[in-house]
XYZ file of C-alpha atoms in Angstrom:
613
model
C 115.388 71.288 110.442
C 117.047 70.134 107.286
C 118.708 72.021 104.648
C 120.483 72.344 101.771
C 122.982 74.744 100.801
C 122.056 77.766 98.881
C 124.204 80.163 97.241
C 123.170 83.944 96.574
C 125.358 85.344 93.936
C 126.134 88.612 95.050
C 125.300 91.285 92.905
C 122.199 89.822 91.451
C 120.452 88.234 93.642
C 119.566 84.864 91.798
C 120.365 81.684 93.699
C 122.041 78.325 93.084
C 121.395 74.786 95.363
C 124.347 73.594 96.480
C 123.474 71.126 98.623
C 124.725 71.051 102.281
C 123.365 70.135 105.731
C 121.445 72.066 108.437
C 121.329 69.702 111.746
C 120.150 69.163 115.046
C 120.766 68.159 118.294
C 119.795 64.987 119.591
C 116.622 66.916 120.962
C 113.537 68.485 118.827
C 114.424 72.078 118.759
C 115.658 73.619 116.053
C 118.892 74.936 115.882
C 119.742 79.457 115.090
C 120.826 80.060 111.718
C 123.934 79.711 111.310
C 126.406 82.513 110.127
C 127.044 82.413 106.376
C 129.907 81.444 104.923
C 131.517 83.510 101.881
C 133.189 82.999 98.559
C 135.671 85.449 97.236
C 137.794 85.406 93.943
C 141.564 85.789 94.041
C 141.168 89.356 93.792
C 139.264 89.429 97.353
C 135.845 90.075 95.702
C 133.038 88.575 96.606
C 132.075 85.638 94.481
C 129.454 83.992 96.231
C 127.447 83.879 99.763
C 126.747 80.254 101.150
C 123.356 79.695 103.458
C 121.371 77.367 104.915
C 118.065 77.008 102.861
C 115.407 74.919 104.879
C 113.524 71.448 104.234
C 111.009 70.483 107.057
C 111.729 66.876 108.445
C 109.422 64.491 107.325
C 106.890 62.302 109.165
C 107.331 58.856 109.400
C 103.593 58.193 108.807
C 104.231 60.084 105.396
C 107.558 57.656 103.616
C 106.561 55.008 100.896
C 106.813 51.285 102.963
C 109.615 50.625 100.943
C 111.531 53.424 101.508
C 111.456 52.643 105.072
C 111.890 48.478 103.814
C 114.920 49.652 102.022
C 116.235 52.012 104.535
C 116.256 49.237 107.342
C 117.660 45.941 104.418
C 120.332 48.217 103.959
C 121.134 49.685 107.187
C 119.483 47.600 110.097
C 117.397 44.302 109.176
C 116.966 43.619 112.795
C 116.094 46.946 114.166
C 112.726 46.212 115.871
C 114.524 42.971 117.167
C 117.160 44.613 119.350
C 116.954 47.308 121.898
C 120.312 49.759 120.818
C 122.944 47.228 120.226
C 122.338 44.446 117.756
C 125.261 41.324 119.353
C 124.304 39.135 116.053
C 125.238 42.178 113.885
C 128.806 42.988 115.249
C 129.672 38.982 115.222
C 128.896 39.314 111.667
C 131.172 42.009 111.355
C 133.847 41.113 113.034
C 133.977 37.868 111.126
C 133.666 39.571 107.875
C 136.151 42.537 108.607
C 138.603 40.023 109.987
C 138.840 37.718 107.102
C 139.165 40.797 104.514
C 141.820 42.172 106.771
C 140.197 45.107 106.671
C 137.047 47.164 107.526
C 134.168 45.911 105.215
C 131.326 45.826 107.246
C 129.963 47.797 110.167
C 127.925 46.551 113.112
C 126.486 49.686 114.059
C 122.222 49.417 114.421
C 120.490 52.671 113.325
C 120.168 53.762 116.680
C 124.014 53.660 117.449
C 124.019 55.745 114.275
C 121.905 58.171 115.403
C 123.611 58.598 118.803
C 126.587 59.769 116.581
C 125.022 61.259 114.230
C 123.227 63.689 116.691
C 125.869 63.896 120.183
C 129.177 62.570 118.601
C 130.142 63.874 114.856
C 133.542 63.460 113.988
C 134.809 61.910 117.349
C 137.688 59.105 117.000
C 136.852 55.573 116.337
C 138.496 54.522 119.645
C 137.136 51.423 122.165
C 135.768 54.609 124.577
C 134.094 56.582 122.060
C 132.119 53.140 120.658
C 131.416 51.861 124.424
C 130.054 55.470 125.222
C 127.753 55.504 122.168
C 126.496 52.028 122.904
C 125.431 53.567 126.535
C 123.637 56.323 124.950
C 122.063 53.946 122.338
C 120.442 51.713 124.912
C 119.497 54.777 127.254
C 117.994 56.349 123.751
C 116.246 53.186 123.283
C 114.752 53.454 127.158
C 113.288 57.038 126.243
C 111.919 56.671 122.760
C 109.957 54.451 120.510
C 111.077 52.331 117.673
C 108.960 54.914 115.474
C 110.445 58.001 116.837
C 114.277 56.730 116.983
C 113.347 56.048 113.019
C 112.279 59.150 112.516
C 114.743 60.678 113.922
C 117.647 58.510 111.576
C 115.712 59.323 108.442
C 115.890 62.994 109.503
C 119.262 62.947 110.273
C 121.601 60.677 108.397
C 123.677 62.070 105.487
C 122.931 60.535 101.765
C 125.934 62.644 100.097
C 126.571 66.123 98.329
C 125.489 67.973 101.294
C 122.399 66.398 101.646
C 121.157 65.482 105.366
C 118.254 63.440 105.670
C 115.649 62.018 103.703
C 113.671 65.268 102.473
C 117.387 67.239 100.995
C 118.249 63.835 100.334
C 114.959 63.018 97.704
C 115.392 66.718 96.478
C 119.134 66.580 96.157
C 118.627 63.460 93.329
C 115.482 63.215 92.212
C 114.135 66.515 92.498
C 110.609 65.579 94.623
C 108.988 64.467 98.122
C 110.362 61.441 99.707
C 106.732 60.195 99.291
C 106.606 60.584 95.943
C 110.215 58.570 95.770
C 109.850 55.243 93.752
C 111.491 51.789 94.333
C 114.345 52.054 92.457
C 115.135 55.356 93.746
C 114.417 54.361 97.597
C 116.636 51.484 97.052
C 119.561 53.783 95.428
C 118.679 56.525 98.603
C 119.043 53.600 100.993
C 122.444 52.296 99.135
C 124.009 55.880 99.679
C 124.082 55.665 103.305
C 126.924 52.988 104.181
C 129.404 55.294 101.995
C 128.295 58.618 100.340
C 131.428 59.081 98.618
C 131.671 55.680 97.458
C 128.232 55.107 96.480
C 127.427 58.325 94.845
C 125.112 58.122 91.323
C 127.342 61.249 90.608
C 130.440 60.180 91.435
C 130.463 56.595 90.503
C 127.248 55.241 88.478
C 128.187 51.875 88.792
C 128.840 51.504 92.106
C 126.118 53.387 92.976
C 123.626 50.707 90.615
C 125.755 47.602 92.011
C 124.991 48.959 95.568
C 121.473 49.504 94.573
C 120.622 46.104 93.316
C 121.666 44.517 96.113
C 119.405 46.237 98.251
C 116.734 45.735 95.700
C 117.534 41.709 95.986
C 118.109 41.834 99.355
C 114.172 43.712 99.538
C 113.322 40.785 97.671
C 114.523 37.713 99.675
C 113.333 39.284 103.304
C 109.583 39.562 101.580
C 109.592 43.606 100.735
C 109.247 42.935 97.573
C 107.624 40.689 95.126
C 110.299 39.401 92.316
C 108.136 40.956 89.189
C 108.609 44.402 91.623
C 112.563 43.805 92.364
C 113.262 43.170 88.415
C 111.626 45.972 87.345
C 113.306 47.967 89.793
C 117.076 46.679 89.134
C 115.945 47.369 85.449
C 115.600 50.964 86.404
C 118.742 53.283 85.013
C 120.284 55.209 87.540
C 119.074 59.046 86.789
C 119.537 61.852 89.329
C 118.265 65.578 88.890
C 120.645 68.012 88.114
C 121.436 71.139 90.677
C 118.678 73.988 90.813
C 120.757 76.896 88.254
C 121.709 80.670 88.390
C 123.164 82.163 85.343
C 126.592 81.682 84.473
C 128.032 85.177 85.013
C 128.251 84.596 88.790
C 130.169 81.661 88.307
C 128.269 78.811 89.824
C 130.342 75.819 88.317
C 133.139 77.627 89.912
C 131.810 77.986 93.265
C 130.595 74.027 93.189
C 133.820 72.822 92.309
C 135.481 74.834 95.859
C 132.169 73.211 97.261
C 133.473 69.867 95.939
C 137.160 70.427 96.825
C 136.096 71.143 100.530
C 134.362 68.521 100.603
C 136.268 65.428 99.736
C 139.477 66.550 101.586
C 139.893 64.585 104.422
C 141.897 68.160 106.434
C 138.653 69.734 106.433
C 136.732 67.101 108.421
C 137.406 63.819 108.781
C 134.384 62.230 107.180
C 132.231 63.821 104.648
C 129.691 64.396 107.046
C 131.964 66.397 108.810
C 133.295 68.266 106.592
C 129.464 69.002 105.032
C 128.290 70.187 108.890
C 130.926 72.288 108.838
C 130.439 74.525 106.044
C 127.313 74.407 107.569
C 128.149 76.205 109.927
C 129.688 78.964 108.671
C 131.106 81.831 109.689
C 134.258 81.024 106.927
C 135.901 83.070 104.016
C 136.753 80.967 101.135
C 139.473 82.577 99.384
C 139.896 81.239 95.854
C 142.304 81.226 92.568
C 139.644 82.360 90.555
C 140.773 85.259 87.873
C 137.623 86.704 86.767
C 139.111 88.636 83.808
C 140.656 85.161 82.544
C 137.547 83.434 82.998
C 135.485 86.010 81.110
C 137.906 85.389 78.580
C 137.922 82.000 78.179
C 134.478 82.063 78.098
C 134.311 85.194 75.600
C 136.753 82.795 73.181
C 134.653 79.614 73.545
C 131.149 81.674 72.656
C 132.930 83.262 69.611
C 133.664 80.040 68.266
C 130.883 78.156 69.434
C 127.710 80.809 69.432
C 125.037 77.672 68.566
C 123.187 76.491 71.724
C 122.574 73.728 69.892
C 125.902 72.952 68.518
C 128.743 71.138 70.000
C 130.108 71.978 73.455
C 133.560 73.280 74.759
C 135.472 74.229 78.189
C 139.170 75.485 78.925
C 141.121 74.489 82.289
C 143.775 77.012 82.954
C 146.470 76.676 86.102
C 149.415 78.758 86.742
C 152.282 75.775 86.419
C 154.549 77.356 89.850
C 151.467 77.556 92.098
C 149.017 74.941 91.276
C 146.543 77.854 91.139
C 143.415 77.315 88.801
C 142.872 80.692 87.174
C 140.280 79.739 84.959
C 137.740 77.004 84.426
C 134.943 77.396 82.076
C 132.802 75.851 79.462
C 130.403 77.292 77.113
C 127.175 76.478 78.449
C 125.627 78.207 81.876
C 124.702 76.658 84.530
C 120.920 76.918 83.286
C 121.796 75.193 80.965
C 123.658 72.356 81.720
C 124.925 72.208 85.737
C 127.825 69.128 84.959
C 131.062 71.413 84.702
C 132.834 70.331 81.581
C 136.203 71.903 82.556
C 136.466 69.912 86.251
C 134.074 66.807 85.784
C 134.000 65.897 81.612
C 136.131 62.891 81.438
C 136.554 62.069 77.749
C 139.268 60.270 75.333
C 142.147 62.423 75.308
C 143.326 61.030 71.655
C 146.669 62.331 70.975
C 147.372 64.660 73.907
C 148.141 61.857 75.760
C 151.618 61.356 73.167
C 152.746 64.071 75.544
C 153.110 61.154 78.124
C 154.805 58.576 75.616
C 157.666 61.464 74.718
C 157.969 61.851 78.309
C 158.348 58.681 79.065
C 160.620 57.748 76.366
C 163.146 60.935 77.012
C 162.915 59.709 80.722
C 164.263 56.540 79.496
C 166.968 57.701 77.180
C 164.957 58.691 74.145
C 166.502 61.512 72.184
C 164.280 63.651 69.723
C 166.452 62.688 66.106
C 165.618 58.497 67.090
C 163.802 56.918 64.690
C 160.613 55.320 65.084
C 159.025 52.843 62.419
C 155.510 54.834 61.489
C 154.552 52.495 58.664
C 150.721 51.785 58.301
C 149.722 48.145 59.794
C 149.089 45.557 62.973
C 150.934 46.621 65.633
C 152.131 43.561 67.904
C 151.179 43.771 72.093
C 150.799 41.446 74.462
C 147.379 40.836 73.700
C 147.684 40.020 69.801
C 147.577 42.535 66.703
C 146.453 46.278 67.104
C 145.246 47.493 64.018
C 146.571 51.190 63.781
C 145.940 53.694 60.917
C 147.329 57.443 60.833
C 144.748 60.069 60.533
C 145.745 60.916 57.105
C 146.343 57.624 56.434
C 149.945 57.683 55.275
C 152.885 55.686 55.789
C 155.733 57.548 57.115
C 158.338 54.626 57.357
C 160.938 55.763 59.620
C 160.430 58.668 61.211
C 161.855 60.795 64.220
C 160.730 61.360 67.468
C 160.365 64.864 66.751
C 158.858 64.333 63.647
C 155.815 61.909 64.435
C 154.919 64.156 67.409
C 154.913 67.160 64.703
C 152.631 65.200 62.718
C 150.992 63.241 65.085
C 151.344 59.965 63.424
C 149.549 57.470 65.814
C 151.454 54.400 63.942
C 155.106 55.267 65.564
C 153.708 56.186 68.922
C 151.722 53.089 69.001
C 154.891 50.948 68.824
C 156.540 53.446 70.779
C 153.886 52.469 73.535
C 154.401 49.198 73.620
C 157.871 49.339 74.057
C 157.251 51.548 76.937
C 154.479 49.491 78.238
C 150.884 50.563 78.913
C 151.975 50.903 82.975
C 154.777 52.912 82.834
C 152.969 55.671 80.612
C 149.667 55.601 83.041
C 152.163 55.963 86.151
C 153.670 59.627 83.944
C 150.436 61.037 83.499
C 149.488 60.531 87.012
C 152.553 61.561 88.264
C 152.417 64.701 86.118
C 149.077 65.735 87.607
C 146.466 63.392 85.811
C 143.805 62.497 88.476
C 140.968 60.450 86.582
C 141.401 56.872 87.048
C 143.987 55.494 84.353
C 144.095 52.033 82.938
C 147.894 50.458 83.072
C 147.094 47.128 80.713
C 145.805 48.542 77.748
C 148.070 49.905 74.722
C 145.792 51.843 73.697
C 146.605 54.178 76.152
C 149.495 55.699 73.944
C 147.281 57.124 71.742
C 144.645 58.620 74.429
C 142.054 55.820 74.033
C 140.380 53.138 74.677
C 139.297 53.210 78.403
C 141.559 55.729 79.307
C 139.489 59.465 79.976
C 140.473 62.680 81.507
C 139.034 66.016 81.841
C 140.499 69.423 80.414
C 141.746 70.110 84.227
C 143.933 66.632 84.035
C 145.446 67.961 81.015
C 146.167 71.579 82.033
C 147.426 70.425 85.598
C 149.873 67.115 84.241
C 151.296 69.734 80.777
C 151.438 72.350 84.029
C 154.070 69.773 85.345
C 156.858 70.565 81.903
C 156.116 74.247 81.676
C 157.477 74.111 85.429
C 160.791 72.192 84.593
C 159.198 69.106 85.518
C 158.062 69.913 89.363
C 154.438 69.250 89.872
C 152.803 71.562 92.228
C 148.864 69.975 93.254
C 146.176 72.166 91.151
C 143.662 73.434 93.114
C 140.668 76.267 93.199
C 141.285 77.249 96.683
C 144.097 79.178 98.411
C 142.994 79.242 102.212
C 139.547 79.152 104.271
C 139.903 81.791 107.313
C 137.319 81.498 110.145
C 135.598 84.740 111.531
C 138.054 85.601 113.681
C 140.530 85.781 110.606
C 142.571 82.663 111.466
C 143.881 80.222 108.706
C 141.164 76.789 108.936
C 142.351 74.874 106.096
C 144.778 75.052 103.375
C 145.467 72.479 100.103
C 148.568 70.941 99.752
C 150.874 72.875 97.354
C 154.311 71.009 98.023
C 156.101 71.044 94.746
C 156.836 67.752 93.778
C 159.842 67.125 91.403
C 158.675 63.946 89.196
C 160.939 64.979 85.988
C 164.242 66.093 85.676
C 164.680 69.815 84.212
C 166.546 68.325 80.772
C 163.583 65.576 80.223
C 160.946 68.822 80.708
C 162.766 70.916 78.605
C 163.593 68.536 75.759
C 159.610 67.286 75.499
C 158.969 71.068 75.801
C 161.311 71.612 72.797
C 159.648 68.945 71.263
C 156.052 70.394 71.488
C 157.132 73.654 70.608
C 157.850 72.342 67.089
C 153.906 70.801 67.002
C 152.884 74.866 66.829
C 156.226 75.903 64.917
C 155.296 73.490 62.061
C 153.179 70.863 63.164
C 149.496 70.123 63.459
C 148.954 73.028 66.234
C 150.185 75.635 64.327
C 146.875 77.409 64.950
C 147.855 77.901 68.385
C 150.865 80.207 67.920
C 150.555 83.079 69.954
C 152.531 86.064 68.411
C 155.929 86.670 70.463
C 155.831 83.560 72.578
C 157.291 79.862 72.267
C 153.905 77.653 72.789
C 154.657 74.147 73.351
C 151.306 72.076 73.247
C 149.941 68.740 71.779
C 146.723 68.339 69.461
C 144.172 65.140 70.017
C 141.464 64.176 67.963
C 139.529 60.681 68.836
C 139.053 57.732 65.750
C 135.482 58.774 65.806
C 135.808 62.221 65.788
C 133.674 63.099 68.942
C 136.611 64.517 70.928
C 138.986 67.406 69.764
C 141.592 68.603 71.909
C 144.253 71.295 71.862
C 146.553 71.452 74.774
C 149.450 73.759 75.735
C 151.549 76.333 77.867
C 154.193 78.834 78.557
C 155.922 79.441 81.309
C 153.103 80.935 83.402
C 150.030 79.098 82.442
C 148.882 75.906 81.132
C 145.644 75.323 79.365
C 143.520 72.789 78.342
C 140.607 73.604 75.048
C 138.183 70.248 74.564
C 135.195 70.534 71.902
C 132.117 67.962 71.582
C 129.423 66.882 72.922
C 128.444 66.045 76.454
C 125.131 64.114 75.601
C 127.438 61.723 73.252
C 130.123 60.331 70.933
C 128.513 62.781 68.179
C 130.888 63.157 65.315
C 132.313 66.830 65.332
C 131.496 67.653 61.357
C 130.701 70.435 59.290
C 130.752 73.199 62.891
C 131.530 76.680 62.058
C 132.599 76.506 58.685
C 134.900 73.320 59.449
C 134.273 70.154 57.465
C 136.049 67.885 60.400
C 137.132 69.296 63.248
C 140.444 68.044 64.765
C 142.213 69.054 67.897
C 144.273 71.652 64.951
C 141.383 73.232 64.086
C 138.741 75.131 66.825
C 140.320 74.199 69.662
C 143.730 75.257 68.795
C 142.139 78.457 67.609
C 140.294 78.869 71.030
C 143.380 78.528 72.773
C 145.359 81.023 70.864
C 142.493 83.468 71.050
C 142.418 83.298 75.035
C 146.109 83.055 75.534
C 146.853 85.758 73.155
C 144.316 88.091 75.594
C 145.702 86.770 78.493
C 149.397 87.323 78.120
C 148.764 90.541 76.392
C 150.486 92.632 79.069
C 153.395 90.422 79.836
C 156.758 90.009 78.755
C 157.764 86.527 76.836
C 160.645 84.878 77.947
C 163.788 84.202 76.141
C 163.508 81.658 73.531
C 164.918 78.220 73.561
C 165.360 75.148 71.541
C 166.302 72.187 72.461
C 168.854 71.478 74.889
C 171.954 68.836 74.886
C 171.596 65.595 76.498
C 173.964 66.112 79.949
C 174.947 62.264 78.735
C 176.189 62.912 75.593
């Protein structure tokens, strides 16, 4: 029987879709139930309860002729020509692996799949394990028909985000029967196989269309398809349904993103497969970072400030800097409403938050704070010929500190400060600081947070995490151990603090940012009886505002716009233009403000003397 995951959120019974396997055995009957697994938050209450929902395996007689077509051009053109082991199919792929020096292609026919899929999940790649599922690939061939081996595969194989054959797999995307699936989607279904995490419409688009069309073409040349059918197909955009929703009080974007985590780690399973059949199987308690108070008032500040449902939208990251821990992730939308998590998944332009990396970067490489930087209005020279760059406020501020163009932000001075640095060295700070979204290292642009460079609120709250703890990065993460039944420790993240900045480069860019909220453009984000250090960011088109900053014991991250578009943030809540200095800052201050309510500041500090001078 197939499934997908289901999550009943405990105390009110709704239910959320999250997408994971139920399997069999290489036989028809169908497997117990298996125990559930549950969710707690880092107070030990239960958060959520994960269970096997069921999808009945589809008949072959029943699939669309193309699905099938596409299923087989992607996975297996000679499948009826072979009896288990296809000899023309691993020549192919020896020759192809061997002259990319690595493994690009597989040899495996659907049956030898199957035989893995059903008797050997997660077993090593070795010679014995490959020569024993050959074996069982030509004895499976013996016993069963063509038909009933395909059946079987459809039934079986995993298409991503939990989703085990081709009924969760058609529901999982595209939100109907696999009979009712159309070309372009059968094609993108079919694409998925050879490398769910790869190939993922969620995780990568393009890939996933690139992947796509070739099976579409490929449809085309063996005959499948007629060329007026392929082009309309590869014409197709790549949509896929969003998760079934529960309302946001249980904390379902939460609970997805520990889903996710578990998921992609290669220590819980080493394929995704794997690690998908075995939260399958339950019988685990997830134990996570999750501060429910924190959340509730993240998501309390965000509502204030942004009550429209159909006005712009919002989310705050929050970590604890020592532990990696992330208390608080939240955007202003439930999951009803919108299921993409803008706190974990958003990946926008960071504008001028991403200055923090440029003063890191330059202190690192012998920058002081009082060094003056030419801010005057005009082309900017890079490798790749004149940047036009104009300061928000469109001044000229001649020479100017350090200090003072991060207080005012003034994108002219950090611009040429960037390409000084170079476009590679910055990218390599953010990421070292925490930043996980892909990061471009050519472009200049990058020094003032655009261009292609995009990030989500978690990047931000994780990589400023990284100077409120003295310059030791400690891995963010939502999790802080699984336990199986018996109570034992299963899994773990990584949470080795990593020292990437020395303590006087962390504490002089602190000292630096402290002055944006002293008298800069974050003042709105002073928080009465503590030193906030943080950075503003506001894109050239106004779509993005950002407000970013921390203390000691917590880092957050406020964004604000709009998650169908680059819509220009104007005239919201009583604020002509909103900027990173405006909203945002103001959300931050609110939350923080609550949050540290009951804690004691630590001493102040300024800056501190260069140990070289």
């Amino acid at each position: 029987m197939l499934a997908l995951l289901t999550v009943l959120s405990t105390g009110c019974g709704s239910v959320v879709t999250l997408e994971l396997p139920a399997a069999d055995g290489i036989g028809t009957d169908v497997p117990p139930a298996p125990a559930r697994s549950v969710v707690y938050d880092a107070e030990g209450h239960e958060l959520a309860v994960l269970h096997a929902a069921a999808h009945e395996p589809a008949a072959l007689a029943d699939l669309p002729a193309h699905l099938v077509d596409a299923v087989l051009t992607a996975e297996d053109n000679r499948f009826y020509d072979h009896r288990g082991i296809d000899a023309r199919a691993i020549a192919r792929a020896a020759i192809a692996n061997h002259g990319a020096g690595h493994a690009q292609q597989g040899g495996s026919t659907i049956t030898q799949q199957l035989v893995k899929l059903r008797t050997m999940p997660g077993a090593d790649r070795t010679a014995a394990t490959k020569l024993q599922e050959a074996v069982h690939a030509r004895e499976l061939e013996r016993q069963r028909s063509k038909a009933k081996i395909l059946a079987d595969y459809l039934n079986t194989v995993y298409f991503g985000e939990g989703a085990y054959g081709i009924s969760a797999a058609a529901w999982t995307y595209f939100r109907r029967a696999p009979e009712d699936l159309e070309v372009h989607q059968s094609a993108l279904l079919a694409a998925i196989i050879r490398a769910p995490e790869a190939f993922g419409p969620r995780h990568d688009p393009e890939a996933a269309r690139t992947r796509r069309d070739d099976v579409l073409r490929r449809m085309a040349a063996a005959g499948h398809l007629s060329a007026q059918q392929r082009d309309r197909a590869v014409a197709a955009p790549i949509e896929v349904s969003g998760r079934e929703g529960a309302p946001a009080a249980t904390e379902p974007h939460f609970v997805d993103l520990v889903v996710r985590t578990l998921l992609a780690d290669p220590g819980f399973g080493a394929t995704e497969a794997d690690r998908a059949a075995r939260l399958r199987a339950g019988g685990l308690h997830i134990h996570t970072t999750l501060d429910q108070d924190l959340q509730a008032l993240a998501r309390a500040s965000l509502l204030r400030h942004l009550p429209e449902a159909d006005g712009p939208d919002g989310a705050i990251a929050i970590v604890e800097p020592a532990s990696g821990e992330i208390l608080a992730a939240v955007g202003n939308r439930t999951y009803e409403q919108l299921q993409f998590d803008l706190a974990t998944q958003a990946r926008r332009q960071p504008g001028s938050t991403f200055k923090a990396f440029v003063l890191t970067t330059a202190i690192a490489d012998g920058w002081h704070a009082d060094d003056l930087v030419d801010g005057s209005q005009g082309v900017v020279t890079t490798a790749h010929g004149g940047w036009d760059v104009r300061n928000y406020d469109r001044r000229s501020y001649g020479d100017v500190t350090l200090a003072g163009a991060t207080r005012a932000s003034v994108n002219t001075a950090y611009a040429r400060l960037g390409v000084e640095l170079g476009a590679d060295r910055i990218a390599g700070t953010a990421r070292a600081m925490g930043v996980r979204s892909t990061l471009p290292s050519d472009e200049p642009q990058i020094a003032l947070g655009g261009g292609r460079v995009s990030v989500t609120p978690l990047d931000l709250a994780a990589a400023y995490g990284t100077l409120a703890n003295g310059g030791t990065h400690v891995p963010t993460s939502p999790i802080r151990r699984v336990l199986d039944r018996d109570g034992r420790t299963v899994w773990q993240p990584d949470r080795s603090p990593r020292p990437v900045l020395s303590s006087y480069v962390a504490e002089q860019t602190s000292a630096v940012l402290r002055e944006v909220v002293t008298n800069g453009t974050g003042v709105a984000a002073h928080v009465s009886g503590w030193q906030i250090a943080g950075k503003t960011g506001t894109t050239s088109d106004n779509a993005d505002a950002w407000f970013v900053g921390y203390t000691p014991n917590l880092s957050a991250a406020v964004w604000i716009g709009h998650a169908e578009g680059r819509i220009p943030l104007r005239d919201v809540r009583g604020v002509a233009e909103v900027t990173g200095g405006t909203l945002p800052a103001r959300i931050f201050a609110d939350t923080v403000t609550e949050a540290l309510r009951d804690q004691q500041p630590p001493v102040p500090t300024g800056r501190v003397a260069d140990p070289e001078r």
